[in-house]
Amino acid sequence: MSGGGLLVAGTTSDAGKSVVTAGICRWLVRQGVKVAPFKAQNMSLNSFVTREGAEIGRAQAMQAQACRVEPTALMNPVLLKPGGERSSQVVLMGRPVGEMSARGYHGGRQEQLLGTVLDCLERLRGTYDAVICEGAGSPAEINLRRTDIVNMGIARNAGLPVLVVGDIDRGGVFASFFGTVALLSPEDQKLVAGFLVNKFRGDVSLLGPGLEMLHGLTGRRTYGVLPFQHGLGIDEEDGLRVSLRGTVRESQVAAPVGEDVLRVAVCAVPLMSNFTDVDALAAEPGVVVRFVDRPEELADADLVVVPGTRGTVRALEWLRERGLADALRRRAAEGRPVLGICGGFQVLGEHIEDDVESRRGQVDGLGVLPVRVRFAREKTLTRPVGEALGETVEGYEIHHGVAEVLGGEAFLDGCRVGQTWGTHWHGSLESDAFRRAFLREVARAAGRRFVPAPDTSFAALREEQLDRLGDLIEQHADTDALWRLIESGAPTGLPFIPPGAPA
């Protein structure tokens, strides 16, 4: 017998679907429910490697953590990693299967994946008491409904009730709720059980009359009003705009343990991927993290991070166009700390031979690390464990570039020359003891009287954050009604709201 299920959809992208899904997952697992997350198709440059070596969206990995289960490829069978304005790498069941234009994907390939997606969902429902699914964008994208496999397409095929989340902080939430339902076909509307208001500020009693009118207009109730709270974003999907509203980057910097703060500048390269790497730095008391795109913004930085990117050659060009390449070379020559991670490590090398990602052949790097990179067609997807600065380090690798290290001091899989460091390992800074040792080294090189806090646990901070999400659902949603939805499906007799989907 299949377990219960729910699809968390949104009126827009970034309405809070990922956060609400994680919150429901954490609330359920605290009730003793065996629960798993699921997102049929995710478009994200922030990804993670599971223990079996599969690449999935980081949001689904974090939702799995909310469920207290190990993430697997079943939880995100299709991942799209943008490589430009018009194309993405398609990752199927954790493995890349090629590049595809948006027109080609929506023109047929997406429909072909429906069977795979439904099989993954059914396997999860056969193992867990409940599966909480996350939609993508809006379920009322009428131009994409025919090929949809992540919103109403999967809800219809799997018989899932749908909860629509709206971000009231943006304004227009009542129109968005009504319009979302009214643009769906009668068959789709039957599954839309109701609404959840996200990011409400102020006196919730003032919202009551509007919610009653919405119920009268749609025949659908509101299952909760979640208050606006800072620092509740989990590892979200795309873009610097989203990342700046993320968990630790949004919270105020705690007072330093030593006399000085430590300033970290992150180069906001194009197609920036896994920018979540710097969250562990920002979680440290006294560490100030900001994203930059001008050379003068590096002047007062104690550490500059060049993060991962899905376009290494494009990032190199961008660094040169902006004058950041010369600023990075000057920093390296002066012995001022620079850390390159994955694509950021590759750009710091001598040259890149790329016939895979950009197909530009051999391109000169910044030449500050004795490294040569050749792009392989097979992607490296691993979960390595090693040692650096006398401490154990865990990480994960997601890259096509194969680095040949020709000198310098060994550093994880990369190298170090002076105060310039490079590695392919994402997530290494989440290893607490290593992070503290690295920050001490940076502070010494920068001449800062900064002292890392002795007890910061990044894993514990993440757990606290997930519990806060669970608290939000438990305290501000009708959890009894939510459980009835998950267990029994959408209520019968929900009215049709015209005009419905266009023919």
Short mmCIF file of C-alpha atoms in Angstrom, two decimals:
data_model
loop_
_atom_site.label_atom_id
_atom_site.label_comp_id
_atom_site.label_asym_id
_atom_site.label_seq_id
_atom_site.Cartn_x
_atom_site.Cartn_y
_atom_site.Cartn_z
CA MET A 1 0.00 0.00 0.00
CA SER A 2 1.33 3.44 -0.98
CA GLY A 3 1.99 6.04 1.69
CA GLY A 4 0.30 9.41 1.82
CA GLY A 5 1.43 12.39 -0.19
CA LEU A 6 1.14 16.12 -0.74
CA LEU A 7 2.33 18.51 -3.45
CA VAL A 8 3.48 21.93 -2.22
CA ALA A 9 3.01 24.31 -5.16
CA GLY A 10 3.51 28.07 -5.28
CA THR A 11 1.92 31.09 -6.87
CA THR A 12 5.41 32.08 -8.10
CA SER A 13 9.01 31.01 -7.99
CA ASP A 14 10.59 31.78 -4.61
CA ALA A 15 7.20 31.83 -2.86
CA GLY A 16 8.66 29.59 -0.17
CA LYS A 17 7.95 26.08 -1.49
CA SER A 18 11.34 24.69 -0.46
CA VAL A 19 11.09 26.12 3.04
CA VAL A 20 7.48 25.01 3.56
CA THR A 21 8.27 21.52 2.26
CA ALA A 22 11.21 21.23 4.67
CA GLY A 23 9.07 22.56 7.52
CA ILE A 24 6.29 20.04 6.89
CA CYS A 25 8.90 17.26 6.67
CA ARG A 26 10.47 18.22 10.00
CA TRP A 27 7.05 18.57 11.69
CA LEU A 28 6.03 15.12 10.46
CA VAL A 29 9.22 13.35 11.50
CA ARG A 30 8.87 14.84 14.99
CA GLN A 31 5.43 13.19 15.12
CA GLY A 32 7.01 9.83 14.41
CA VAL A 33 6.01 9.75 10.74
CA LYS A 34 8.47 8.14 8.32
CA VAL A 35 8.64 10.82 5.61
CA ALA A 36 10.67 11.64 2.49
CA PRO A 37 10.94 14.71 0.21
CA PHE A 38 10.49 14.64 -3.56
CA LYS A 39 10.93 17.07 -6.42
CA ALA A 40 10.37 15.56 -9.84
CA GLN A 41 12.30 18.20 -11.74
CA ASN A 42 14.56 20.85 -10.30
CA MET A 43 16.40 23.67 -12.05
CA SER A 44 19.36 24.64 -9.90
CA LEU A 45 23.06 25.36 -9.90
CA ASN A 46 23.24 24.33 -6.25
CA SER A 47 23.60 20.57 -6.16
CA PHE A 48 24.80 17.82 -3.83
CA VAL A 49 26.29 14.34 -4.18
CA THR A 50 24.54 11.46 -2.45
CA ARG A 51 26.44 8.57 -0.89
CA GLU A 52 25.81 6.43 -3.98
CA GLY A 53 27.42 9.14 -6.16
CA ALA A 54 24.26 10.73 -7.60
CA GLU A 55 23.85 14.47 -8.15
CA ILE A 56 20.63 16.05 -6.85
CA GLY A 57 19.46 19.54 -5.91
CA ARG A 58 20.79 20.83 -2.59
CA ALA A 59 17.26 21.81 -1.53
CA GLN A 60 16.20 18.16 -1.70
CA ALA A 61 19.31 17.11 0.23
CA MET A 62 18.41 19.60 2.94
CA GLN A 63 14.78 18.42 2.94
CA ALA A 64 16.08 14.87 3.40
CA GLN A 65 17.98 16.15 6.41
CA ALA A 66 14.71 17.63 7.67
CA CYS A 67 13.27 14.11 7.35
CA ARG A 68 16.34 12.64 9.09
CA VAL A 69 16.95 10.30 6.16
CA GLU A 70 19.82 9.87 3.71
CA PRO A 71 19.23 11.71 0.40
CA THR A 72 18.98 9.59 -2.76
CA ALA A 73 18.49 10.15 -6.48
CA LEU A 74 14.86 9.01 -6.10
CA MET A 75 14.13 12.30 -4.32
CA ASN A 76 15.12 14.43 -7.34
CA PRO A 77 15.16 12.29 -10.50
CA VAL A 78 15.52 15.21 -12.94
CA LEU A 79 17.95 18.08 -12.31
CA LEU A 80 18.50 20.85 -14.87
CA LYS A 81 21.73 22.82 -14.51
CA PRO A 82 21.67 26.02 -16.60
CA GLY A 83 24.68 26.58 -18.81
CA GLY A 84 23.44 29.81 -20.36
CA GLU A 85 20.25 31.64 -21.23
CA ARG A 86 18.90 28.91 -23.51
CA SER A 87 20.37 25.56 -22.51
CA SER A 88 20.87 23.32 -19.50
CA GLN A 89 22.67 20.13 -18.62
CA VAL A 90 20.09 17.41 -17.97
CA VAL A 91 20.94 15.20 -14.99
CA LEU A 92 18.78 12.07 -14.87
CA MET A 93 18.80 9.86 -11.78
CA GLY A 94 21.92 11.61 -10.60
CA ARG A 95 23.94 11.31 -13.85
CA PRO A 96 24.36 13.87 -16.67
CA VAL A 97 22.81 12.72 -19.95
CA GLY A 98 23.56 15.75 -22.12
CA GLU A 99 22.91 19.41 -22.85
CA MET A 100 19.51 20.48 -24.12
CA SER A 101 17.80 23.70 -25.13
CA ALA A 102 14.66 24.76 -23.32
CA ARG A 103 12.71 24.29 -26.57
CA GLY A 104 14.06 20.77 -27.03
CA TYR A 105 13.34 19.81 -23.42
CA HIS A 106 9.79 21.13 -23.33
CA GLY A 107 9.23 19.99 -26.91
CA GLY A 108 9.26 16.31 -26.06
CA ARG A 109 12.05 15.19 -23.77
CA GLN A 110 10.20 16.26 -20.63
CA GLU A 111 7.14 14.14 -21.43
CA GLN A 112 9.40 11.11 -21.97
CA LEU A 113 10.64 11.45 -18.39
CA LEU A 114 7.19 11.25 -16.80
CA GLY A 115 7.37 7.46 -16.42
CA THR A 116 10.73 7.69 -14.63
CA VAL A 117 9.46 10.42 -12.33
CA LEU A 118 6.28 8.54 -11.42
CA ASP A 119 8.24 5.35 -10.79
CA CYS A 120 10.57 7.20 -8.37
CA LEU A 121 7.61 8.71 -6.52
CA GLU A 122 5.85 5.36 -6.28
CA ARG A 123 8.98 3.70 -4.92
CA LEU A 124 9.24 6.36 -2.23
CA ARG A 125 5.54 6.05 -1.37
CA GLY A 126 6.00 2.31 -1.05
CA THR A 127 8.76 2.84 1.51
CA TYR A 128 7.60 5.86 3.52
CA ASP A 129 4.44 6.77 5.41
CA ALA A 130 4.32 10.10 3.58
CA VAL A 131 6.11 11.83 0.70
CA ILE A 132 6.06 15.64 0.61
CA CYS A 133 6.57 16.83 -2.96
CA GLU A 134 7.73 20.25 -4.03
CA GLY A 135 6.51 21.84 -7.24
CA ALA A 136 8.43 24.28 -9.45
CA GLY A 137 7.52 27.83 -10.39
CA SER A 138 3.73 28.04 -10.64
CA PRO A 139 1.28 25.23 -11.44
CA ALA A 140 -0.60 27.68 -13.69
CA GLU A 141 2.09 28.04 -16.38
CA ILE A 142 -0.47 27.49 -19.13
CA ASN A 143 2.17 27.43 -21.88
CA LEU A 144 3.94 24.50 -20.21
CA ARG A 145 1.01 22.45 -18.85
CA ARG A 146 0.97 19.90 -21.68
CA THR A 147 4.49 18.70 -20.86
CA ASP A 148 4.45 19.35 -17.10
CA ILE A 149 5.95 16.62 -14.91
CA VAL A 150 6.59 18.59 -11.71
CA ASN A 151 3.36 20.41 -10.82
CA MET A 152 -0.17 19.39 -11.84
CA GLY A 153 1.21 16.78 -14.23
CA ILE A 154 2.53 14.70 -11.37
CA ALA A 155 -0.35 15.61 -9.04
CA ARG A 156 -2.85 14.29 -11.58
CA ASN A 157 -0.93 11.12 -12.35
CA ALA A 158 -0.22 10.32 -8.70
CA GLY A 159 -3.51 11.60 -7.23
CA LEU A 160 -1.77 14.10 -4.93
CA PRO A 161 -3.60 16.87 -3.09
CA VAL A 162 -2.08 20.29 -3.76
CA LEU A 163 -1.35 23.07 -1.28
CA VAL A 164 -0.60 26.43 -2.93
CA VAL A 165 1.89 28.70 -1.12
CA GLY A 166 1.80 32.46 -1.66
CA ASP A 167 4.36 35.06 -0.55
CA ILE A 168 2.25 37.87 0.93
CA ASP A 169 5.36 40.01 1.40
CA ARG A 170 5.35 40.58 -2.37
CA GLY A 171 1.77 41.83 -2.36
CA GLY A 172 -1.20 40.62 -4.39
CA VAL A 173 -1.46 37.27 -2.66
CA PHE A 174 -5.28 37.02 -2.91
CA ALA A 175 -5.24 37.68 -6.65
CA SER A 176 -2.39 35.20 -7.02
CA PHE A 177 -4.27 32.46 -5.15
CA PHE A 178 -7.50 33.05 -7.08
CA GLY A 179 -5.76 33.36 -10.45
CA THR A 180 -3.71 30.22 -9.91
CA VAL A 181 -6.84 28.12 -9.38
CA ALA A 182 -8.84 29.86 -12.11
CA LEU A 183 -6.23 29.09 -14.78
CA LEU A 184 -6.33 25.34 -14.15
CA SER A 185 -8.51 22.77 -15.89
CA PRO A 186 -11.48 21.29 -13.98
CA GLU A 187 -9.52 18.05 -13.48
CA ASP A 188 -6.53 19.94 -12.03
CA GLN A 189 -8.72 22.16 -9.86
CA LYS A 190 -10.18 19.11 -8.13
CA LEU A 191 -6.78 18.46 -6.57
CA VAL A 192 -6.10 22.01 -5.31
CA ALA A 193 -7.17 21.69 -1.68
CA GLY A 194 -6.29 25.16 -0.46
CA PHE A 195 -3.71 27.77 0.37
CA LEU A 196 -0.87 28.62 2.75
CA VAL A 197 0.14 32.26 3.29
CA ASN A 198 3.88 32.78 3.72
CA LYS A 199 5.91 35.72 5.13
CA PHE A 200 3.06 37.63 6.80
CA ARG A 201 4.01 40.70 8.85
CA GLY A 202 1.76 42.26 11.45
CA ASP A 203 -1.54 41.38 13.11
CA VAL A 204 -2.87 38.16 11.58
CA SER A 205 -6.44 39.02 12.63
CA LEU A 206 -6.43 41.76 9.98
CA LEU A 207 -6.01 39.07 7.33
CA GLY A 208 -9.06 37.11 8.49
CA PRO A 209 -11.74 38.87 6.41
CA GLY A 210 -9.66 38.43 3.24
CA LEU A 211 -9.19 34.74 3.89
CA GLU A 212 -12.93 34.33 4.45
CA MET A 213 -13.68 36.11 1.17
CA LEU A 214 -11.09 33.94 -0.62
CA HIS A 215 -12.84 30.85 0.78
CA GLY A 216 -16.17 32.18 -0.47
CA LEU A 217 -14.78 32.82 -3.93
CA THR A 218 -12.91 29.56 -4.35
CA GLY A 219 -14.50 27.10 -1.93
CA ARG A 220 -10.99 26.41 -0.62
CA ARG A 221 -9.68 27.08 2.86
CA THR A 222 -6.36 28.50 4.00
CA TYR A 223 -4.33 25.98 5.97
CA GLY A 224 -2.12 28.49 7.77
CA VAL A 225 -0.50 31.90 7.86
CA LEU A 226 3.25 31.71 8.44
CA PRO A 227 4.84 34.85 9.91
CA PHE A 228 7.82 36.53 8.29
CA GLN A 229 11.02 35.41 10.00
CA HIS A 230 14.62 36.21 9.10
CA GLY A 231 17.10 33.50 8.34
CA LEU A 232 14.74 30.67 7.38
CA GLY A 233 15.98 29.99 3.84
CA ILE A 234 17.49 26.55 3.29
CA ASP A 235 19.86 25.67 0.45
CA GLU A 236 17.78 27.24 -2.25
CA GLU A 237 17.87 26.99 -5.95
CA ASP A 238 19.30 29.76 -8.05
CA GLY A 239 20.83 33.13 -8.26
CA LEU A 240 22.66 35.66 -6.14
CA ARG A 241 19.39 37.43 -5.39
CA VAL A 242 18.09 34.31 -3.68
CA SER A 243 21.37 33.52 -1.96
CA LEU A 244 21.52 36.91 -0.30
CA ARG A 245 18.26 36.04 1.43
CA GLY A 246 19.65 32.69 2.54
CA THR A 247 20.03 31.42 6.03
CA VAL A 248 23.22 32.67 7.54
CA ARG A 249 23.83 35.48 5.09
CA GLU A 250 20.63 37.15 6.18
CA SER A 251 21.27 36.92 9.91
CA GLN A 252 23.26 39.54 11.77
CA VAL A 253 26.93 38.76 12.27
CA ALA A 254 27.56 37.68 15.84
CA ALA A 255 30.22 39.57 17.80
CA PRO A 256 33.75 38.26 17.25
CA VAL A 257 35.51 36.24 19.91
CA GLY A 258 38.76 38.12 19.26
CA GLU A 259 39.34 41.83 18.76
CA ASP A 260 38.74 41.93 14.98
CA VAL A 261 36.15 40.75 12.50
CA LEU A 262 37.21 38.86 9.38
CA ARG A 263 35.93 40.18 6.03
CA VAL A 264 35.24 37.68 3.23
CA ALA A 265 34.52 38.79 -0.34
CA VAL A 266 32.96 36.23 -2.72
CA CYS A 267 33.34 36.94 -6.45
CA ALA A 268 29.83 36.72 -7.92
CA VAL A 269 30.91 34.93 -11.10
CA PRO A 270 28.36 34.09 -13.83
CA LEU A 271 26.51 30.77 -13.44
CA MET A 272 27.74 30.65 -9.85
CA SER A 273 27.15 27.18 -8.44
CA ASN A 274 27.15 25.87 -4.89
CA PHE A 275 27.57 29.34 -3.43
CA THR A 276 26.27 27.63 -0.28
CA ASP A 277 29.94 26.74 0.36
CA VAL A 278 30.39 30.10 2.10
CA ASP A 279 27.45 29.61 4.49
CA ALA A 280 29.78 27.83 6.91
CA LEU A 281 32.08 30.87 6.93
CA ALA A 282 29.18 33.24 7.56
CA ALA A 283 28.02 31.04 10.43
CA GLU A 284 31.19 31.89 12.35
CA PRO A 285 30.89 34.76 14.89
CA GLY A 286 32.79 37.76 13.60
CA VAL A 287 32.98 36.66 9.95
CA VAL A 288 31.34 39.08 7.49
CA VAL A 289 30.54 37.59 4.05
CA ARG A 290 29.52 39.66 1.05
CA PHE A 291 29.22 39.03 -2.71
CA VAL A 292 31.19 41.42 -4.94
CA ASP A 293 31.63 42.21 -8.62
CA ARG A 294 34.16 45.10 -8.61
CA PRO A 295 37.93 45.02 -7.96
CA GLU A 296 37.81 47.85 -5.43
CA GLU A 297 35.56 45.68 -3.25
CA LEU A 298 38.48 43.29 -2.73
CA ALA A 299 40.70 45.97 -1.19
CA ASP A 300 39.59 45.55 2.43
CA ALA A 301 38.81 41.82 2.21
CA ASP A 302 40.83 39.51 4.41
CA LEU A 303 39.84 36.52 2.28
CA VAL A 304 38.58 36.40 -1.30
CA VAL A 305 36.65 33.31 -2.40
CA VAL A 306 36.28 32.42 -6.08
CA PRO A 307 33.32 29.99 -5.98
CA GLY A 308 32.16 27.23 -8.27
CA THR A 309 30.57 27.93 -11.63
CA ARG A 310 28.88 26.02 -14.45
CA GLY A 311 30.84 28.17 -16.91
CA THR A 312 34.53 28.19 -15.99
CA VAL A 313 35.74 29.85 -19.21
CA ARG A 314 32.91 32.36 -19.10
CA ALA A 315 33.81 33.15 -15.48
CA LEU A 316 37.43 33.76 -16.52
CA GLU A 317 36.30 36.22 -19.18
CA TRP A 318 34.04 37.96 -16.67
CA LEU A 319 36.86 38.27 -14.12
CA ARG A 320 39.07 39.84 -16.78
CA GLU A 321 36.36 42.19 -18.07
CA ARG A 322 35.65 43.42 -14.55
CA GLY A 323 39.27 43.92 -13.58
CA LEU A 324 38.93 41.26 -10.90
CA ALA A 325 41.49 38.98 -12.58
CA ASP A 326 44.28 41.56 -12.11
CA ALA A 327 43.14 42.21 -8.53
CA LEU A 328 43.28 38.48 -7.76
CA ARG A 329 46.77 38.18 -9.25
CA ARG A 330 47.94 41.14 -7.16
CA ARG A 331 46.50 39.56 -4.01
CA ALA A 332 48.27 36.30 -4.72
CA ALA A 333 51.58 38.08 -5.33
CA GLU A 334 51.20 40.03 -2.08
CA GLY A 335 50.47 36.87 -0.07
CA ARG A 336 46.90 37.91 0.75
CA PRO A 337 44.48 34.97 1.14
CA VAL A 338 42.52 33.68 -1.87
CA LEU A 339 40.46 30.45 -1.92
CA GLY A 340 39.26 28.91 -5.18
CA ILE A 341 36.61 26.19 -5.00
CA CYS A 342 35.87 23.89 -7.96
CA GLY A 343 35.47 26.20 -10.98
CA GLY A 344 37.10 28.92 -8.91
CA PHE A 345 40.09 26.60 -8.37
CA GLN A 346 40.28 25.93 -12.09
CA VAL A 347 40.43 29.63 -13.07
CA LEU A 348 43.39 30.17 -10.74
CA GLY A 349 45.47 27.62 -12.69
CA GLU A 350 47.81 28.01 -15.67
CA HIS A 351 45.47 26.96 -18.42
CA ILE A 352 42.21 25.13 -19.13
CA GLU A 353 41.59 22.74 -22.02
CA ASP A 354 37.83 22.74 -22.48
CA ASP A 355 36.20 20.83 -25.32
CA VAL A 356 33.19 19.90 -23.17
CA GLU A 357 31.61 22.85 -21.32
CA SER A 358 32.45 25.93 -23.43
CA ARG A 359 34.13 24.02 -26.31
CA ARG A 360 36.70 26.81 -26.49
CA GLY A 361 39.77 24.58 -26.49
CA GLN A 362 42.81 25.80 -24.57
CA VAL A 363 42.33 29.00 -22.56
CA ASP A 364 44.85 30.70 -20.28
CA GLY A 365 43.96 30.80 -16.60
CA LEU A 366 45.09 33.41 -14.07
CA GLY A 367 48.36 31.54 -13.52
CA VAL A 368 48.56 31.86 -9.74
CA LEU A 369 48.48 28.11 -9.05
CA PRO A 370 50.66 25.47 -10.81
CA VAL A 371 47.65 23.58 -12.15
CA ARG A 372 46.49 22.54 -15.62
CA VAL A 373 42.88 21.53 -16.16
CA ARG A 374 41.43 19.31 -18.85
CA PHE A 375 37.65 18.92 -19.12
CA ALA A 376 36.53 15.29 -19.31
CA ARG A 377 33.18 14.20 -20.71
CA GLU A 378 32.50 12.07 -17.63
CA LYS A 379 31.55 14.10 -14.58
CA THR A 380 33.33 13.44 -11.28
CA LEU A 381 30.73 12.82 -8.54
CA THR A 382 32.30 11.72 -5.26
CA ARG A 383 32.16 12.19 -1.47
CA PRO A 384 35.86 12.36 -0.47
CA VAL A 385 37.33 12.39 3.03
CA GLY A 386 40.84 13.68 3.71
CA GLU A 387 43.02 15.80 5.94
CA ALA A 388 44.25 19.39 5.76
CA LEU A 389 45.88 21.68 8.31
CA GLY A 390 46.02 18.71 10.64
CA GLU A 391 42.24 18.23 10.67
CA THR A 392 39.84 15.75 9.08
CA VAL A 393 37.86 17.18 6.15
CA GLU A 394 34.78 15.86 4.35
CA GLY A 395 33.43 17.24 1.10
CA TYR A 396 31.82 16.41 -2.22
CA GLU A 397 32.97 16.84 -5.83
CA ILE A 398 30.88 17.83 -8.87
CA HIS A 399 33.01 18.73 -11.88
CA HIS A 400 34.08 17.85 -15.42
CA GLY A 401 37.52 19.44 -15.03
CA VAL A 402 40.43 17.12 -14.22
CA ALA A 403 43.28 18.98 -12.52
CA GLU A 404 46.95 18.12 -13.00
CA VAL A 405 48.76 19.64 -10.02
CA LEU A 406 52.36 20.46 -10.98
CA GLY A 407 53.68 21.98 -7.76
CA GLY A 408 52.89 23.85 -4.59
CA GLU A 409 51.92 22.35 -1.26
CA ALA A 410 49.24 19.65 -1.25
CA PHE A 411 45.80 20.87 -0.18
CA LEU A 412 42.97 18.32 -0.33
CA ASP A 413 42.83 17.36 -4.03
CA GLY A 414 44.39 20.65 -5.10
CA CYS A 415 47.28 22.76 -3.90
CA ARG A 416 48.40 25.81 -2.01
CA VAL A 417 51.01 28.40 -2.99
CA GLY A 418 51.64 30.98 -0.30
CA GLN A 419 48.18 32.15 0.73
CA THR A 420 46.42 31.07 -2.47
CA TRP A 421 44.48 27.84 -2.00
CA GLY A 422 42.57 25.72 -4.51
CA THR A 423 40.41 22.60 -4.30
CA HIS A 424 37.54 20.90 -6.12
CA TRP A 425 35.96 19.95 -2.79
CA HIS A 426 32.63 21.60 -2.06
CA GLY A 427 31.43 21.55 1.54
CA SER A 428 34.92 21.31 3.07
CA LEU A 429 34.29 24.38 5.24
CA GLU A 430 31.41 22.57 6.96
CA SER A 431 34.06 20.47 8.76
CA ASP A 432 34.24 22.54 11.95
CA ALA A 433 37.81 21.86 13.12
CA PHE A 434 39.22 22.38 9.62
CA ARG A 435 37.24 25.60 9.15
CA ARG A 436 38.62 26.99 12.41
CA ALA A 437 42.19 26.05 11.44
CA PHE A 438 41.75 27.65 8.01
CA LEU A 439 40.33 30.86 9.49
CA ARG A 440 43.22 31.09 11.95
CA GLU A 441 45.61 30.83 9.01
CA VAL A 442 43.70 33.51 7.09
CA ALA A 443 43.63 35.83 10.11
CA ARG A 444 47.38 35.43 10.63
CA ALA A 445 48.11 36.20 6.96
CA ALA A 446 45.71 39.16 6.98
CA GLY A 447 47.12 40.57 10.22
CA ARG A 448 43.75 40.41 11.94
CA ARG A 449 43.30 39.69 15.64
CA PHE A 450 40.44 37.38 14.80
CA VAL A 451 39.83 34.24 16.85
CA PRO A 452 37.42 31.52 15.64
CA ALA A 453 34.75 30.57 18.16
CA PRO A 454 35.74 27.26 19.76
CA ASP A 455 32.26 25.74 19.72
CA THR A 456 30.54 26.66 16.43
CA SER A 457 28.94 23.51 15.01
CA PHE A 458 27.64 24.03 11.49
CA ALA A 459 25.66 20.78 11.58
CA ALA A 460 24.01 21.82 14.85
CA LEU A 461 23.11 25.22 13.41
CA ARG A 462 21.45 23.50 10.44
CA GLU A 463 19.50 21.25 12.77
CA GLU A 464 18.33 24.26 14.79
CA GLN A 465 17.23 25.94 11.58
CA LEU A 466 15.24 22.89 10.46
CA ASP A 467 13.59 22.72 13.87
CA ARG A 468 12.58 26.37 13.49
CA LEU A 469 10.92 25.45 10.19
CA GLY A 470 9.11 22.60 11.89
CA ASP A 471 8.02 24.99 14.66
CA LEU A 472 6.58 27.38 12.06
CA ILE A 473 4.33 24.67 10.66
CA GLU A 474 3.37 23.29 14.06
CA GLN A 475 2.52 26.70 15.52
CA HIS A 476 0.98 28.51 12.55
CA ALA A 477 -0.64 25.86 10.32
CA ASP A 478 -3.67 23.64 10.90
CA THR A 479 -1.64 20.47 11.27
CA ASP A 480 -4.66 18.21 11.81
CA ALA A 481 -6.11 19.38 8.51
CA LEU A 482 -2.71 19.03 6.81
CA TRP A 483 -2.42 15.43 7.98
CA ARG A 484 -5.90 14.65 6.65
CA LEU A 485 -4.79 16.00 3.26
CA ILE A 486 -1.63 13.89 3.29
CA GLU A 487 -3.44 10.75 4.39
CA SER A 488 -6.74 11.03 2.50
CA GLY A 489 -6.21 13.40 -0.44
CA ALA A 490 -8.05 16.53 -1.53
CA PRO A 491 -11.59 17.09 -0.19
CA THR A 492 -14.39 16.03 -2.50
CA GLY A 493 -16.81 18.55 -3.99
CA LEU A 494 -14.33 21.39 -4.50
CA PRO A 495 -15.99 23.89 -6.88
CA PHE A 496 -14.74 24.76 -10.36
CA ILE A 497 -13.55 28.37 -10.71
CA PRO A 498 -13.95 29.76 -14.23
CA PRO A 499 -12.56 30.31 -16.75
CA GLY A 500 -10.26 27.30 -16.29
CA ALA A 501 -7.34 26.43 -18.52
CA PRO A 502 -7.40 27.66 -22.14
CA ALA A 503 -8.22 25.04 -24.71
#
